[in-house]
CSV table of C-alpha atoms and ligand atoms in Angstrom, one decimal:
chain,number,residue,atom,x,y,z
A,96,UNK,CA,44.6,-24.5,38.3
A,97,UNK,CA,42.3,-26.1,40.8
A,98,UNK,CA,43.0,-26.6,44.5
A,99,UNK,CA,41.1,-27.3,47.7
A,100,UNK,CA,41.5,-24.5,50.1
A,101,UNK,CA,42.9,-27.1,52.5
A,102,UNK,CA,45.7,-27.8,50.0
A,103,UNK,CA,46.5,-24.1,49.9
A,104,UNK,CA,47.0,-24.1,53.7
A,105,UNK,CA,49.2,-27.1,53.6
A,106,UNK,CA,51.3,-25.8,50.7
A,107,UNK,CA,51.8,-22.6,52.7
A,108,UNK,CA,52.6,-24.8,55.8
A,109,UNK,CA,49.8,-23.1,57.8
A,110,UNK,CA,48.3,-25.0,60.6
A,111,UNK,CA,44.6,-24.2,61.0
A,112,UNK,CA,41.8,-26.5,62.3
A,113,UNK,CA,38.6,-25.3,60.8
A,114,UNK,CA,39.1,-24.9,57.0
A,115,UNK,CA,36.2,-24.3,54.8
A,116,UNK,CA,35.8,-27.1,52.2
A,117,UNK,CA,35.9,-25.0,49.1
A,118,UNK,CA,37.8,-25.1,45.8
A,119,UNK,CA,39.8,-22.3,44.3
A,120,UNK,CA,40.1,-22.4,40.5
A,121,UNK,CA,42.6,-19.6,39.8
A,122,UNK,CA,44.7,-16.9,41.3
A,123,UNK,CA,44.5,-13.2,40.8
A,124,UNK,CA,46.2,-10.1,42.2
A,125,UNK,CA,44.3,-7.4,40.2
A,126,UNK,CA,40.8,-7.2,41.7
A,127,UNK,CA,39.4,-5.8,38.5
A,128,UNK,CA,40.4,-8.9,36.7
A,129,UNK,CA,39.3,-11.3,39.4
A,130,UNK,CA,37.1,-14.1,38.3
A,131,UNK,CA,34.6,-16.3,40.2
A,132,UNK,CA,36.4,-19.0,42.1
A,133,UNK,CA,39.8,-17.2,42.3
A,134,UNK,CA,42.1,-17.0,45.2
A,135,UNK,CA,43.0,-13.3,45.7
A,136,UNK,CA,46.6,-12.2,46.5
A,137,UNK,CA,46.6,-8.6,47.8
A,138,UNK,CA,50.1,-7.9,46.5
A,139,UNK,CA,51.7,-4.5,47.1
A,140,UNK,CA,51.9,-2.6,43.8
A,141,UNK,CA,51.7,1.2,43.6
A,142,UNK,CA,48.9,0.7,46.1
A,143,UNK,CA,48.3,-1.9,48.7
A,144,UNK,CA,46.3,-4.8,47.3
A,145,UNK,CA,44.5,-5.1,50.7
A,146,UNK,CA,42.6,-2.0,49.8
A,147,UNK,CA,40.8,-3.7,46.9
A,148,UNK,CA,39.3,-6.7,48.7
A,149,UNK,CA,35.7,-5.3,48.2
A,150,UNK,CA,36.1,-5.2,44.5
A,151,UNK,CA,37.7,-8.7,44.4
A,152,UNK,CA,34.8,-10.1,46.4
A,153,UNK,CA,32.3,-8.4,44.1
A,154,UNK,CA,34.0,-10.2,41.2
A,155,UNK,CA,33.4,-13.5,43.0
A,156,UNK,CA,36.8,-14.5,44.5
A,157,UNK,CA,36.3,-17.6,46.8
A,158,UNK,CA,39.0,-16.8,49.3
A,159,UNK,CA,41.8,-14.4,49.9
A,160,UNK,CA,45.3,-14.4,51.2
A,161,UNK,CA,45.7,-11.8,54.0
A,162,UNK,CA,48.8,-10.3,55.5
A,163,UNK,CA,48.8,-10.6,59.3
A,164,UNK,CA,49.7,-7.0,59.9
A,165,UNK,CA,46.4,-5.9,58.2
A,166,UNK,CA,43.1,-5.9,60.1
A,167,UNK,CA,40.7,-8.4,58.6
A,168,UNK,CA,37.4,-6.9,57.3
A,169,UNK,CA,34.1,-8.3,58.0
A,170,UNK,CA,33.3,-10.3,54.8
A,171,UNK,CA,32.1,-13.8,54.7
A,172,UNK,CA,35.0,-15.4,52.7
A,173,UNK,CA,37.9,-17.4,54.0
A,174,UNK,CA,41.0,-15.4,54.9
A,175,UNK,CA,44.3,-17.3,54.6
A,176,UNK,CA,46.5,-15.3,57.0
A,177,UNK,CA,50.2,-15.2,56.2
A,178,UNK,CA,53.2,-13.1,57.2
A,179,UNK,CA,54.0,-11.9,53.8
A,180,UNK,CA,51.7,-12.0,50.8
A,181,UNK,CA,54.4,-12.0,48.2
A,182,UNK,CA,56.3,-14.8,49.8
A,183,UNK,CA,53.1,-16.8,50.0
A,184,UNK,CA,52.6,-16.2,46.2
A,185,UNK,CA,56.1,-17.6,45.5
A,186,UNK,CA,55.6,-20.5,47.9
A,187,UNK,CA,52.3,-21.5,46.3
A,188,UNK,CA,53.8,-21.2,42.9
A,189,UNK,CA,56.6,-23.5,43.8
A,190,UNK,CA,54.2,-26.0,45.3
A,191,UNK,CA,52.0,-26.0,42.2
A,192,UNK,CA,54.9,-26.3,39.9
A,193,UNK,CA,56.1,-29.4,41.8
A,194,UNK,CA,52.6,-30.8,41.7
A,195,UNK,CA,52.1,-30.3,37.9
A,196,UNK,CA,55.8,-31.1,37.3
A,197,UNK,CA,56.1,-29.9,33.7
A,198,UNK,CA,59.3,-29.6,31.8
A,199,UNK,CA,60.3,-26.0,32.3
A,200,UNK,CA,62.0,-23.8,29.6
A,201,UNK,CA,63.2,-20.5,30.9
A,202,UNK,CA,64.1,-17.7,28.5
A,203,UNK,CA,66.0,-14.5,29.1
A,204,UNK,CA,68.1,-12.0,27.1
A,205,UNK,CA,68.3,-8.3,26.5
A,206,UNK,CA,66.1,-8.6,23.4
A,207,UNK,CA,64.0,-11.3,21.8
A,208,UNK,CA,62.7,-12.9,25.0
A,209,UNK,CA,59.0,-12.8,24.0
A,210,UNK,CA,59.6,-13.7,20.4
A,211,UNK,CA,61.8,-16.7,21.4
A,212,UNK,CA,59.4,-17.8,24.2
A,213,UNK,CA,56.5,-17.8,21.7
A,214,UNK,CA,58.6,-19.6,19.1
A,215,UNK,CA,59.6,-22.3,21.6
A,216,UNK,CA,56.0,-22.7,22.8
A,217,UNK,CA,54.8,-23.0,19.2
A,218,UNK,CA,57.4,-25.6,18.3
A,219,UNK,CA,56.8,-27.7,21.4
A,220,UNK,CA,53.0,-27.5,21.1
A,221,UNK,CA,53.2,-29.8,18.1
A,222,UNK,CA,53.8,-32.6,20.5
A,223,UNK,CA,52.9,-31.5,24.1
A,224,UNK,CA,50.4,-29.6,26.2
A,225,UNK,CA,52.3,-26.3,26.5
A,226,UNK,CA,51.6,-23.3,28.8
A,227,UNK,CA,53.5,-20.0,28.4
A,228,UNK,CA,54.0,-16.6,29.7
A,229,UNK,CA,51.4,-14.2,28.3
A,230,UNK,CA,53.0,-11.2,26.5
A,231,UNK,CA,56.0,-10.0,28.5
A,232,UNK,CA,54.7,-10.8,31.9
A,233,UNK,CA,58.2,-11.7,33.0
A,234,UNK,CA,58.9,-10.1,36.4
A,235,UNK,CA,58.6,-11.3,40.1
A,236,UNK,CA,54.8,-11.2,39.8
A,237,UNK,CA,54.6,-12.4,36.2
A,238,UNK,CA,56.6,-15.6,36.7
A,239,UNK,CA,54.7,-17.0,39.8
A,240,UNK,CA,51.5,-15.9,38.1
A,241,UNK,CA,52.4,-17.8,34.9
A,242,UNK,CA,53.2,-20.9,37.0
A,243,UNK,CA,49.9,-20.7,39.0
A,244,UNK,CA,47.8,-20.2,35.9
A,245,UNK,CA,49.1,-23.1,33.9
A,246,UNK,CA,46.5,-25.9,33.4
A,247,UNK,CA,46.9,-29.0,35.6
A,248,UNK,CA,47.7,-31.1,32.5
A,249,UNK,CA,50.6,-28.9,31.4
A,250,UNK,CA,53.6,-30.9,30.1
A,251,UNK,CA,55.8,-28.1,29.2
A,252,UNK,CA,55.9,-24.6,30.6
A,253,UNK,CA,57.8,-21.8,28.7
A,254,UNK,CA,58.6,-18.9,31.0
A,255,UNK,CA,60.0,-15.5,30.0
A,256,UNK,CA,62.3,-13.9,32.6
A,257,UNK,CA,63.1,-10.2,32.6
A,258,UNK,CA,65.3,-8.2,34.9
A,259,UNK,CA,66.4,-4.7,35.7
A,260,UNK,CA,68.8,-5.5,38.5
A,261,UNK,CA,71.2,-8.2,39.8
A,262,UNK,CA,69.6,-11.1,41.6
A,263,UNK,CA,66.2,-10.9,39.9
A,264,UNK,CA,66.8,-13.7,37.4
A,265,UNK,CA,68.3,-15.8,40.2
A,266,UNK,CA,65.1,-15.4,42.2
A,267,UNK,CA,62.9,-16.2,39.1
A,268,UNK,CA,65.0,-19.3,38.3
A,269,UNK,CA,64.7,-20.5,41.9
A,270,UNK,CA,60.9,-20.4,41.4
A,271,UNK,CA,61.0,-22.2,38.1
A,272,UNK,CA,63.9,-24.7,38.4
A,273,UNK,CA,64.4,-24.8,34.6
A,274,UNK,CA,65.1,-28.0,32.6
A,275,UNK,CA,66.4,-25.8,29.8
A,276,UNK,CA,67.7,-22.3,30.2
A,277,UNK,CA,68.0,-20.0,27.1
A,278,UNK,CA,69.8,-16.7,26.7
A,279,UNK,CA,68.9,-14.9,23.4
A,280,UNK,CA,71.6,-12.2,23.5
A,281,UNK,CA,73.3,-9.5,25.5
A,282,UNK,CA,72.6,-5.9,24.7
A,283,UNK,CA,72.5,-2.6,26.4
A,284,UNK,CA,69.0,-2.5,27.8
A,285,UNK,CA,69.0,-1.2,31.5
A,286,UNK,CA,72.7,-0.4,31.3
A,287,UNK,CA,71.9,2.6,33.4
A,288,UNK,CA,71.5,0.3,36.4
A,289,UNK,CA,74.2,-2.2,35.5
A,290,UNK,CA,77.0,0.0,34.3
A,291,UNK,CA,78.6,-2.5,31.8
A,292,UNK,CA,77.7,-5.2,29.4
A,293,UNK,CA,79.8,-7.6,31.5
A,294,UNK,CA,77.5,-7.0,34.4
A,295,UNK,CA,74.5,-7.5,32.3
A,296,UNK,CA,75.9,-10.8,31.1
A,297,UNK,CA,76.6,-11.8,34.7
A,298,UNK,CA,73.0,-11.1,35.7
A,299,UNK,CA,71.6,-12.9,32.6
A,300,UNK,CA,73.7,-15.9,33.5
A,301,UNK,CA,71.7,-16.3,36.7
A,302,UNK,CA,69.3,-18.2,34.6
A,303,UNK,CA,71.5,-21.2,35.0
A,304,UNK,CA,71.7,-20.8,38.8
A,305,UNK,CA,68.9,-23.2,39.4
A,306,UNK,CA,69.1,-25.2,36.2
A,307,UNK,CA,68.4,-28.9,36.8
A,308,UNK,CA,71.6,-31.1,37.0
A,309,UNK,CA,70.6,-32.9,33.9
A,310,UNK,CA,69.4,-29.7,32.3
A,311,UNK,CA,70.5,-28.0,29.1
A,312,UNK,CA,71.9,-24.5,28.5
A,313,UNK,CA,71.2,-22.9,25.1
A,314,UNK,CA,72.7,-19.6,24.4
A,315,UNK,CA,73.9,-17.2,21.7
A,316,UNK,CA,77.4,-18.3,20.9
A,317,UNK,CA,78.3,-15.2,18.9
A,318,UNK,CA,78.4,-13.3,22.2
A,319,UNK,CA,81.9,-13.7,23.7
A,320,UNK,CA,80.7,-12.6,27.1
A,321,UNK,CA,78.4,-15.6,27.2
A,322,UNK,CA,80.9,-18.1,25.7
A,323,UNK,CA,83.4,-17.1,28.4
A,324,UNK,CA,80.8,-17.5,31.2
A,325,UNK,CA,79.4,-20.8,29.8
A,326,UNK,CA,82.7,-22.5,30.5
A,327,UNK,CA,81.6,-22.6,34.1
A,328,UNK,CA,78.3,-24.3,33.3
A,329,UNK,CA,78.5,-28.1,33.9
A,330,UNK,CA,75.3,-29.0,32.1
A,331,UNK,CA,75.2,-29.8,28.4
A,332,UNK,CA,75.4,-26.7,26.3
A,333,UNK,CA,74.3,-25.8,22.8
A,334,UNK,CA,74.9,-22.6,20.9
A,335,UNK,CA,73.2,-20.8,18.1
A,336,UNK,CA,74.2,-17.7,16.1
A,337,UNK,CA,75.6,-16.6,12.8
A,338,UNK,CA,79.1,-18.2,13.0
A,339,UNK,CA,79.8,-21.7,11.8
A,340,UNK,CA,81.2,-22.9,15.1
A,341,UNK,CA,77.8,-22.8,16.6
A,342,UNK,CA,75.7,-26.0,17.2
A,343,UNK,CA,73.1,-24.5,15.0
A,344,UNK,CA,73.6,-21.6,12.6
A,345,UNK,CA,71.8,-20.2,9.5
A,346,UNK,CA,73.5,-20.9,6.2
A,347,UNK,CA,71.3,-18.7,4.1
A,348,UNK,CA,68.8,-16.0,5.0
A,349,UNK,CA,66.2,-14.4,2.8
A,350,UNK,CA,64.7,-11.3,4.4
A,351,UNK,CA,61.3,-10.0,3.3
A,352,UNK,CA,59.0,-7.3,4.6
A,353,UNK,CA,56.5,-9.7,6.2
A,354,UNK,CA,58.5,-12.9,6.5
A,355,UNK,CA,62.1,-14.2,6.8
A,356,UNK,CA,63.3,-17.6,5.4
A,357,UNK,CA,66.5,-19.4,6.3
A,358,UNK,CA,68.4,-22.7,6.0
A,359,UNK,CA,70.5,-24.3,8.6
A,360,UNK,CA,73.6,-26.4,9.0
A,361,UNK,CA,71.7,-29.3,10.8
A,362,UNK,CA,68.9,-29.7,8.2
A,363,UNK,CA,70.3,-28.3,5.0
A,364,UNK,CA,67.4,-29.5,2.9
A,365,UNK,CA,64.7,-27.7,4.9
A,366,UNK,CA,63.9,-24.1,4.5
A,367,UNK,CA,62.3,-22.5,7.6
A,368,UNK,CA,60.1,-19.5,7.3
A,369,UNK,CA,58.9,-17.2,10.1
A,370,UNK,CA,56.1,-14.7,9.5
A,371,UNK,CA,58.0,-11.7,10.7
A,372,UNK,CA,60.5,-9.2,9.5
A,373,UNK,CA,64.1,-9.0,10.8
A,374,UNK,CA,67.1,-11.3,10.4
A,375,UNK,CA,67.6,-11.0,14.2
A,376,UNK,CA,64.5,-13.2,14.5
A,377,UNK,CA,66.4,-16.0,12.8
A,378,UNK,CA,68.6,-16.2,15.9
A,379,UNK,CA,65.4,-16.4,18.0
A,380,UNK,CA,64.1,-19.2,15.8
A,381,UNK,CA,67.4,-21.0,16.0
A,382,UNK,CA,67.1,-21.0,19.8
A,383,UNK,CA,63.6,-22.4,19.5
A,384,UNK,CA,64.8,-25.1,17.0
A,385,UNK,CA,67.5,-26.2,19.5
A,386,UNK,CA,64.9,-26.6,22.2
A,387,UNK,CA,62.7,-28.5,19.8
A,388,UNK,CA,65.6,-30.7,18.8
A,389,UNK,CA,66.4,-31.4,22.4
A,390,UNK,CA,62.7,-32.3,22.9
A,391,UNK,CA,62.7,-34.7,19.9
A,392,UNK,CA,60.4,-32.7,17.7
A,393,UNK,CA,60.8,-33.5,14.0
A,394,UNK,CA,62.2,-30.7,11.8
A,395,UNK,CA,59.2,-30.8,9.5
A,396,UNK,CA,56.9,-30.3,12.4
A,397,UNK,CA,59.0,-27.4,13.6
A,398,UNK,CA,59.1,-25.9,10.1
A,399,UNK,CA,55.2,-25.9,10.1
A,400,UNK,CA,55.0,-24.6,13.6
A,401,UNK,CA,57.3,-21.6,12.8
A,402,UNK,CA,55.4,-20.8,9.6
A,403,UNK,CA,52.2,-20.6,11.6
A,404,UNK,CA,53.8,-19.0,14.6
A,405,UNK,CA,51.5,-17.6,17.3
A,406,UNK,CA,52.9,-14.6,19.2
A,407,UNK,CA,51.4,-13.2,22.4
A,408,UNK,CA,52.8,-9.8,21.8
A,409,UNK,CA,54.3,-8.2,18.7
A,410,UNK,CA,56.1,-4.9,19.3
A,411,UNK,CA,57.2,-4.3,15.7
A,412,UNK,CA,54.2,-3.9,13.5
A,413,UNK,CA,53.6,-2.9,9.9
A,414,UNK,CA,50.7,-0.4,9.6
A,415,UNK,CA,49.3,2.0,6.9
A,416,UNK,CA,49.2,5.7,7.2
A,417,UNK,CA,45.9,7.3,6.1
A,418,UNK,CA,47.6,8.4,2.9
A,419,UNK,CA,48.7,4.8,2.1
A,420,UNK,CA,52.4,5.1,3.2
A,421,UNK,CA,53.8,2.1,5.0
A,422,UNK,CA,54.7,2.5,8.7
A,423,UNK,CA,56.9,0.2,10.6
A,424,UNK,CA,56.0,1.0,14.2
A,425,UNK,CA,57.8,0.1,17.5
A,426,UNK,CA,56.8,2.9,19.8
A,427,UNK,CA,56.8,1.1,23.1
A,428,UNK,CA,60.4,0.0,23.4
A,429,UNK,CA,63.8,1.0,22.2
A,430,UNK,CA,67.4,0.2,22.9
A,431,UNK,CA,70.5,0.7,20.8
A,432,UNK,CA,70.8,-2.9,19.6
A,433,UNK,CA,67.2,-3.1,18.5
A,434,UNK,CA,67.5,0.2,16.6
A,435,UNK,CA,70.7,-0.9,14.8
A,436,UNK,CA,69.0,-4.3,13.9
A,437,UNK,CA,65.9,-2.6,12.6
A,438,UNK,CA,67.8,-0.1,10.6
A,439,UNK,CA,70.0,-2.7,8.9
A,440,UNK,CA,66.9,-4.8,8.1
A,441,UNK,CA,64.9,-1.9,6.8
A,442,UNK,CA,67.5,-0.7,4.4
A,443,UNK,CA,67.6,-4.1,2.8
A,444,UNK,CA,63.9,-4.4,2.3
A,445,UNK,CA,62.8,-3.3,-1.2
A,446,UNK,CA,60.6,-0.3,-1.0
A,447,UNK,CA,59.0,1.7,-3.8
A,448,UNK,CA,59.6,5.2,-2.4
A,449,UNK,CA,61.7,6.8,0.2
A,450,UNK,CA,62.6,5.4,3.6
A,451,UNK,CA,62.1,7.9,6.4
A,452,UNK,CA,63.2,7.6,10.0
A,453,UNK,CA,61.4,9.0,13.1
A,454,UNK,CA,63.5,8.1,16.1
A,455,UNK,CA,63.0,9.2,19.7
A,456,UNK,CA,65.2,9.1,22.7
A,457,UNK,CA,66.3,5.7,24.1
A,458,UNK,CA,65.9,6.0,27.8
A,459,UNK,CA,67.6,4.2,30.8
A,460,UNK,CA,71.1,4.3,29.3
A,461,UNK,CA,72.5,6.4,32.1
A,462,UNK,CA,76.1,7.7,31.6
A,463,UNK,CA,76.3,5.8,28.3
A,464,UNK,CA,73.3,7.8,26.8
A,465,UNK,CA,75.3,10.3,24.8
A,466,UNK,CA,77.8,7.9,23.3
A,467,UNK,CA,75.2,5.3,22.4
A,468,UNK,CA,72.9,7.8,20.7
A,469,UNK,CA,75.9,9.3,18.8
A,470,UNK,CA,77.0,5.8,17.7
A,471,UNK,CA,73.7,5.3,15.8
A,472,UNK,CA,75.1,7.8,13.2
A,473,UNK,CA,77.3,5.0,11.9
A,474,UNK,CA,74.1,3.2,10.7
A,475,UNK,CA,72.3,6.1,9.1
A,476,UNK,CA,73.1,7.4,5.6
A,477,UNK,CA,71.1,9.6,3.2
A,478,UNK,CA,71.4,6.9,0.5
A,479,UNK,CA,69.3,4.5,2.7
A,480,UNK,CA,67.2,6.9,4.6
A,481,UNK,CA,66.0,10.0,2.7
A,482,UNK,CA,64.8,12.0,5.7
A,483,UNK,CA,65.4,11.8,9.4
A,484,UNK,CA,63.2,13.2,12.2
A,485,UNK,CA,64.7,13.0,15.7
A,486,UNK,CA,62.9,13.7,19.0
A,487,UNK,CA,64.3,14.3,22.5
A,488,UNK,CA,67.4,15.6,24.3
A,489,UNK,CA,69.6,12.6,23.7
A,490,UNK,CA,68.6,12.5,20.0
A,491,UNK,CA,70.1,16.0,19.8
A,492,UNK,CA,73.5,14.3,20.1
A,493,UNK,CA,72.7,12.1,17.1
A,494,UNK,CA,71.3,15.1,15.2
A,495,UNK,CA,74.6,16.9,15.7
A,496,UNK,CA,76.5,13.9,14.4
A,497,UNK,CA,74.3,13.5,11.4
A,498,UNK,CA,74.5,17.2,10.4
A,499,UNK,CA,77.6,16.4,8.3
A,500,UNK,CA,75.7,13.8,6.2
A,501,UNK,CA,72.3,15.5,5.8
A,502,UNK,CA,71.1,18.9,4.5
A,503,UNK,CA,69.1,20.8,7.1
A,504,UNK,CA,65.9,20.1,5.0
A,505,UNK,CA,66.3,16.4,5.5
A,506,UNK,CA,67.3,16.4,9.1
A,507,UNK,CA,64.9,17.7,11.7
A,508,UNK,CA,65.1,17.7,15.5
A,509,UNK,CA,62.3,18.3,18.0
A,510,UNK,CA,61.9,18.7,21.7
A,511,UNK,CA,59.9,16.0,23.5
A,512,UNK,CA,56.9,18.5,23.8
A,513,UNK,CA,56.8,19.3,20.1
A,514,UNK,CA,55.1,16.1,18.9
A,515,UNK,CA,52.3,18.1,17.3
A,516,UNK,CA,54.7,20.0,15.2
A,517,UNK,CA,56.5,16.8,14.3
A,518,UNK,CA,53.2,15.2,13.3
A,519,UNK,CA,52.3,18.2,11.1
A,520,UNK,CA,55.8,18.3,9.5
A,521,UNK,CA,55.6,14.5,8.7
A,522,UNK,CA,52.1,14.8,7.3
A,523,UNK,CA,53.2,17.6,4.9
A,524,UNK,CA,56.2,15.5,3.8
A,525,UNK,CA,54.8,12.0,3.5
A,526,UNK,CA,54.0,10.5,0.1
A,527,UNK,CA,51.9,7.4,-0.3
A,528,UNK,CA,54.9,5.4,-1.6
A,529,UNK,CA,57.1,6.2,1.4
A,530,UNK,CA,58.1,3.8,4.2
A,531,UNK,CA,58.3,5.3,7.7
A,532,UNK,CA,60.0,3.9,10.7
A,533,UNK,CA,58.8,5.0,14.1
A,534,UNK,CA,60.9,3.9,17.1
A,535,UNK,CA,61.5,5.3,20.6
A,536,UNK,CA,61.3,4.4,24.2
A,537,UNK,CA,57.7,4.6,25.4
A,538,UNK,CA,58.5,7.7,27.5
A,539,UNK,CA,58.7,9.7,24.3
A,540,UNK,CA,55.1,8.8,23.4
A,541,UNK,CA,55.5,8.4,19.6
A,542,UNK,CA,52.2,6.5,19.8
A,543,UNK,CA,50.6,9.9,19.6
A,544,UNK,CA,52.3,10.6,16.3
A,545,UNK,CA,51.4,7.1,15.1
A,546,UNK,CA,47.7,7.5,15.9
A,547,UNK,CA,47.6,10.9,14.1
A,548,UNK,CA,49.2,9.4,11.0
A,549,UNK,CA,47.1,6.3,10.7
B,188,ATP,P1,61.0,-6.9,26.6
B,188,ATP,O1,62.2,-6.8,27.5
B,188,ATP,O2,60.4,-5.6,26.3
B,188,ATP,O3,60.0,-7.9,27.1
B,188,ATP,P2,61.8,-8.9,24.7
B,188,ATP,O4,63.2,-9.3,25.1
B,188,ATP,O5,60.7,-9.8,25.1
B,188,ATP,O6,61.5,-7.4,25.2
B,188,ATP,P3,60.8,-9.0,22.0
B,188,ATP,O7,59.5,-8.5,22.4
B,188,ATP,O8,60.9,-10.4,21.6
B,188,ATP,O9,61.9,-8.8,23.1
B,188,ATP,O10,61.5,-8.1,20.8
B,188,ATP,C1,61.5,-6.7,21.0
B,188,ATP,C2,62.4,-6.1,20.0
B,188,ATP,O11,63.8,-6.4,20.1
B,188,ATP,C3,62.1,-6.5,18.5
B,188,ATP,O12,61.0,-5.7,18.0
B,188,ATP,C4,63.4,-6.3,17.8
B,188,ATP,O13,63.5,-4.9,17.5
B,188,ATP,C5,64.4,-6.6,18.9
B,188,ATP,N1,65.0,-8.0,18.8
B,188,ATP,C6,64.2,-9.1,19.0
B,188,ATP,N2,65.0,-10.2,18.9
B,188,ATP,C7,66.3,-9.7,18.8
B,188,ATP,C8,67.6,-10.4,18.8
B,188,ATP,N3,67.7,-11.7,18.8
B,188,ATP,N4,68.7,-9.6,18.7
B,188,ATP,C9,68.5,-8.3,18.6
B,188,ATP,N5,67.4,-7.6,18.7
B,188,ATP,C10,66.2,-8.3,18.8
B,189,MG,MG1,59.1,-9.5,26.3
């Protein structure tokens, strides 16, 4: 982005006579990452951003926003004084979005947001200048930041929107005014705060609250909670999923360890391939294909784009243990749907040796914690998974359920602070032909086990 400071003032509706004639060439809110020419927004995080103005200036910011209740220090850069820094951030984002005026695609859902966002961007890039959310920068800072950092020639902006409470997606949608809103699926993530899946669905539906009148709503039609709510959406709607009453569905899926291929009802002669494991990713790709179709991208171009997909963040990775065993690692994030999906995919992937599970607690499930952990027992059998290692208080509930299916040799449970013992036990057990799944919420810190194994 590039703006005259004068334009910043007028976008923020501030009336000041004597404005320095300088350009700002980007925005930042983290003084450590500030670059020469940036406009600094001292947002309130764990600490007050105003405390970091010295370091922002050292890194070359040209000007800073400043909240009027803070005393202005004595530095020789322009201070744009506002009532509320975070409101100013939103207002400038809205202004800049209107100025660049790209087509906006907004993506939310309990799982698959980042994957779908990157698939959409890759598909649309074949024909447009596309900007997208980096990684999962999807909250009330990430969305305006994404907007303010898009290049001035952006034609399409693909924005990931996340939430952990009601009203958040509504707010993010009001900043982005989507032309296309996408919901990947409804799961149980953050159910601690919402209470029920119905309430999660309501909150996700806020993504259509600021959908353009001639906009499109693309959603997972296999989810009854969404189908029901979509009836109230007046804009044109398209669905994707596994059932054959969807606009777009997969007719055939071939799942591999490093890639997944599928055919669809709309282009039966074309086989699409995505360079990632997991048939759930087919749904994400179907959402992207619908966005591409709506944007008049040819199916052959989409096929190529998906094959060469560029992702800004990949949470599920294949790695090698130091003894040569395969590790499927997802140690930063977990929720019940994602665990069930990965288990059902893993057991269908051909492996030479044993499949071994290392699962840690899934956090933020509130009152549903015990039941949801116990329910995972339905997906775990000794025929598919030779050994199971479980970590954390909630996983004890799963361990108790699994005790009828596993011998005590093959089922092991650890306290959260016993990761060293867990690592030693796995090391003693692991053969080079084994395939090991590591999955837990980040709070369990299975990354320590991972690092010790690789
Ligand atoms: P976050 O909220 O952490 O940003 P996200 O919604 O962006 O997550 P991704 O990063 O795309 O999700 O995927 C995270 C994990 O969710 C994947 O590794 C996979 O286990 C699971 N997942 C992805 N897509 C789906 C889907 N469509 N249905 C169910 N599970 C999925
Ligand atoms: Mg994400």
